[in-house]
Short mmCIF file of C-alpha atoms in Angstrom, two decimals:
data_model
loop_
_atom_site.label_atom_id
_atom_site.label_comp_id
_atom_site.label_asym_id
_atom_site.label_seq_id
_atom_site.Cartn_x
_atom_site.Cartn_y
_atom_site.Cartn_z
CA VAL A 26 155.94 114.70 200.24
CA GLN A 27 157.43 113.07 197.14
CA LEU A 28 159.40 114.75 194.38
CA GLN A 29 160.03 113.38 190.92
CA ALA A 30 162.51 115.05 188.59
CA TYR A 31 162.54 114.38 184.87
CA GLY A 32 163.39 115.96 181.54
CA GLY A 33 167.13 115.44 181.37
CA GLY A 34 168.96 114.24 178.29
CA LEU A 35 171.82 114.78 175.87
CA VAL A 36 172.05 118.13 174.12
CA GLN A 37 174.67 119.99 172.14
CA GLY A 38 176.33 123.07 173.54
CA GLY A 39 174.15 126.12 173.01
CA GLY A 40 170.99 124.04 173.13
CA SER A 41 168.11 124.00 175.59
CA LEU A 42 166.36 121.59 177.94
CA ARG A 43 163.48 121.93 180.35
CA LEU A 44 163.51 119.98 183.59
CA SER A 45 160.37 119.30 185.59
CA CYS A 46 159.94 118.53 189.28
CA ALA A 47 156.54 117.11 190.11
CA THR A 48 155.51 117.09 193.75
CA SER A 49 152.90 114.90 195.37
CA GLY A 50 151.64 114.15 198.82
CA ARG A 51 151.33 117.13 201.15
CA SER A 52 152.67 119.56 198.54
CA PHE A 53 150.79 122.46 200.11
CA ARG A 54 153.31 122.38 202.95
CA LEU A 55 156.19 123.25 200.64
CA TYR A 56 157.60 126.76 200.97
CA ILE A 57 160.57 126.63 198.66
CA THR A 58 161.58 124.34 195.80
CA SER A 59 165.07 124.32 194.35
CA TRP A 60 167.33 122.69 191.83
CA PHE A 61 170.81 121.45 192.67
CA ARG A 62 173.30 119.63 190.47
CA GLN A 63 176.23 117.33 191.01
CA ALA A 64 178.95 116.60 188.49
CA PRO A 65 181.23 113.56 188.86
CA GLY A 66 183.82 114.12 191.57
CA LYS A 67 182.29 117.42 192.66
CA GLU A 68 180.13 118.66 195.50
CA ARG A 69 176.40 119.11 195.00
CA GLU A 70 175.84 122.76 194.12
CA PHE A 71 172.90 125.12 194.15
CA VAL A 72 171.38 126.10 190.80
CA ALA A 73 168.08 127.92 191.36
CA ALA A 74 165.21 128.23 193.83
CA ILE A 75 161.67 129.53 193.88
CA GLN A 76 159.63 130.37 196.93
CA ARG A 77 155.88 129.97 197.25
CA SER A 78 155.63 133.76 196.81
CA GLY A 79 157.37 133.53 193.45
CA THR A 80 160.66 134.99 194.63
CA THR A 81 163.53 133.39 192.75
CA TYR A 82 167.23 132.90 193.36
CA TYR A 83 169.97 131.83 190.96
CA ALA A 84 173.57 130.75 191.12
CA ASP A 85 175.84 133.24 189.37
CA SER A 86 176.92 130.56 186.91
CA VAL A 87 173.40 130.20 185.47
CA LYS A 88 172.00 133.73 185.71
CA GLY A 89 170.68 134.90 182.37
CA ARG A 90 170.61 131.35 180.99
CA PHE A 91 168.33 129.38 183.33
CA THR A 92 164.82 130.26 184.48
CA ILE A 93 162.95 128.61 187.34
CA SER A 94 159.16 128.75 187.39
CA ARG A 95 156.21 126.97 188.93
CA ASP A 96 152.72 125.84 187.98
CA ASN A 97 150.78 125.61 191.22
CA ALA A 98 147.81 123.91 189.56
CA LYS A 99 150.09 121.08 188.45
CA ASN A 100 152.27 121.06 191.58
CA THR A 101 155.27 121.26 189.30
CA VAL A 102 158.41 123.37 189.25
CA TYR A 103 160.33 123.83 186.01
CA LEU A 104 163.90 124.70 185.16
CA GLN A 105 164.27 126.08 181.67
CA MET A 106 167.92 125.81 180.65
CA ASN A 107 169.11 127.77 177.63
CA MET A 108 172.55 128.36 176.12
CA LEU A 109 173.77 125.16 177.76
CA LYS A 110 177.51 124.64 178.19
CA PRO A 111 179.53 121.43 178.67
CA GLU A 112 180.20 122.55 182.26
CA ASP A 113 176.44 122.30 182.93
CA THR A 114 176.76 118.52 182.61
CA ALA A 115 175.61 116.95 185.88
CA VAL A 116 172.87 115.04 187.59
CA TYR A 117 170.17 117.58 188.46
CA TYR A 118 168.12 117.15 191.62
CA CYS A 119 165.06 118.99 192.80
CA ALA A 120 164.65 119.64 196.49
CA ALA A 121 161.97 121.19 198.67
CA GLU A 122 161.34 122.33 202.20
CA GLY A 123 158.31 123.32 204.24
CA VAL A 124 157.85 126.67 205.94
CA GLU A 125 158.16 125.17 209.44
CA ASP A 126 161.68 123.94 208.82
CA TYR A 127 163.06 126.42 206.28
CA GLY A 128 165.96 128.39 207.76
CA GLY A 129 166.61 130.81 204.92
CA SER A 130 169.76 129.26 203.43
CA TYR A 131 168.27 128.36 200.08
CA TYR A 132 171.74 127.64 198.62
CA ARG A 133 172.63 124.93 201.14
CA ALA A 134 171.71 121.34 200.31
CA THR A 135 171.39 120.63 204.04
CA GLU A 136 168.46 123.09 204.18
CA TYR A 137 166.18 120.62 202.38
CA ASP A 138 164.44 117.51 203.70
CA TYR A 139 162.74 116.43 200.47
CA TRP A 140 164.66 115.33 197.37
CA GLY A 141 163.84 113.90 193.99
CA GLN A 142 165.79 111.06 192.41
CA GLY A 143 167.86 113.15 189.95
CA THR A 144 167.92 113.42 186.19
CA GLN A 145 171.06 113.37 184.04
CA VAL A 146 171.90 116.35 181.84
CA THR A 147 174.77 115.92 179.40
CA VAL A 148 175.96 118.79 177.22
CA SER A 149 178.33 117.93 174.40
CA SER A 150 180.89 120.38 173.04
#
């Protein structure tokens, strides 16, 4: 399974961006796909996740501003980010795991075996 994240960029505070995570290979094995982010000098942190069923999870810091969704026909997961803040500045990574290995801790980076390469999001004040 391969993941490719794209869509990052520079945006002013209050603006919007949409990230995409395209999966290829044995994508049908994937049970959950998530977005994490890592700012300079900080730990990688959970942002949002979506299960194959459509169930979604969000970090408290992005609830009401970010929306995760999926297009199964395109094997792509999206992260719509609205009302962006300077503190959202980070490299955003998509991650995925298959049903055989998923342990339920969607918020832990160690839960995921498959990662994309990351896309930079910079929000200016």
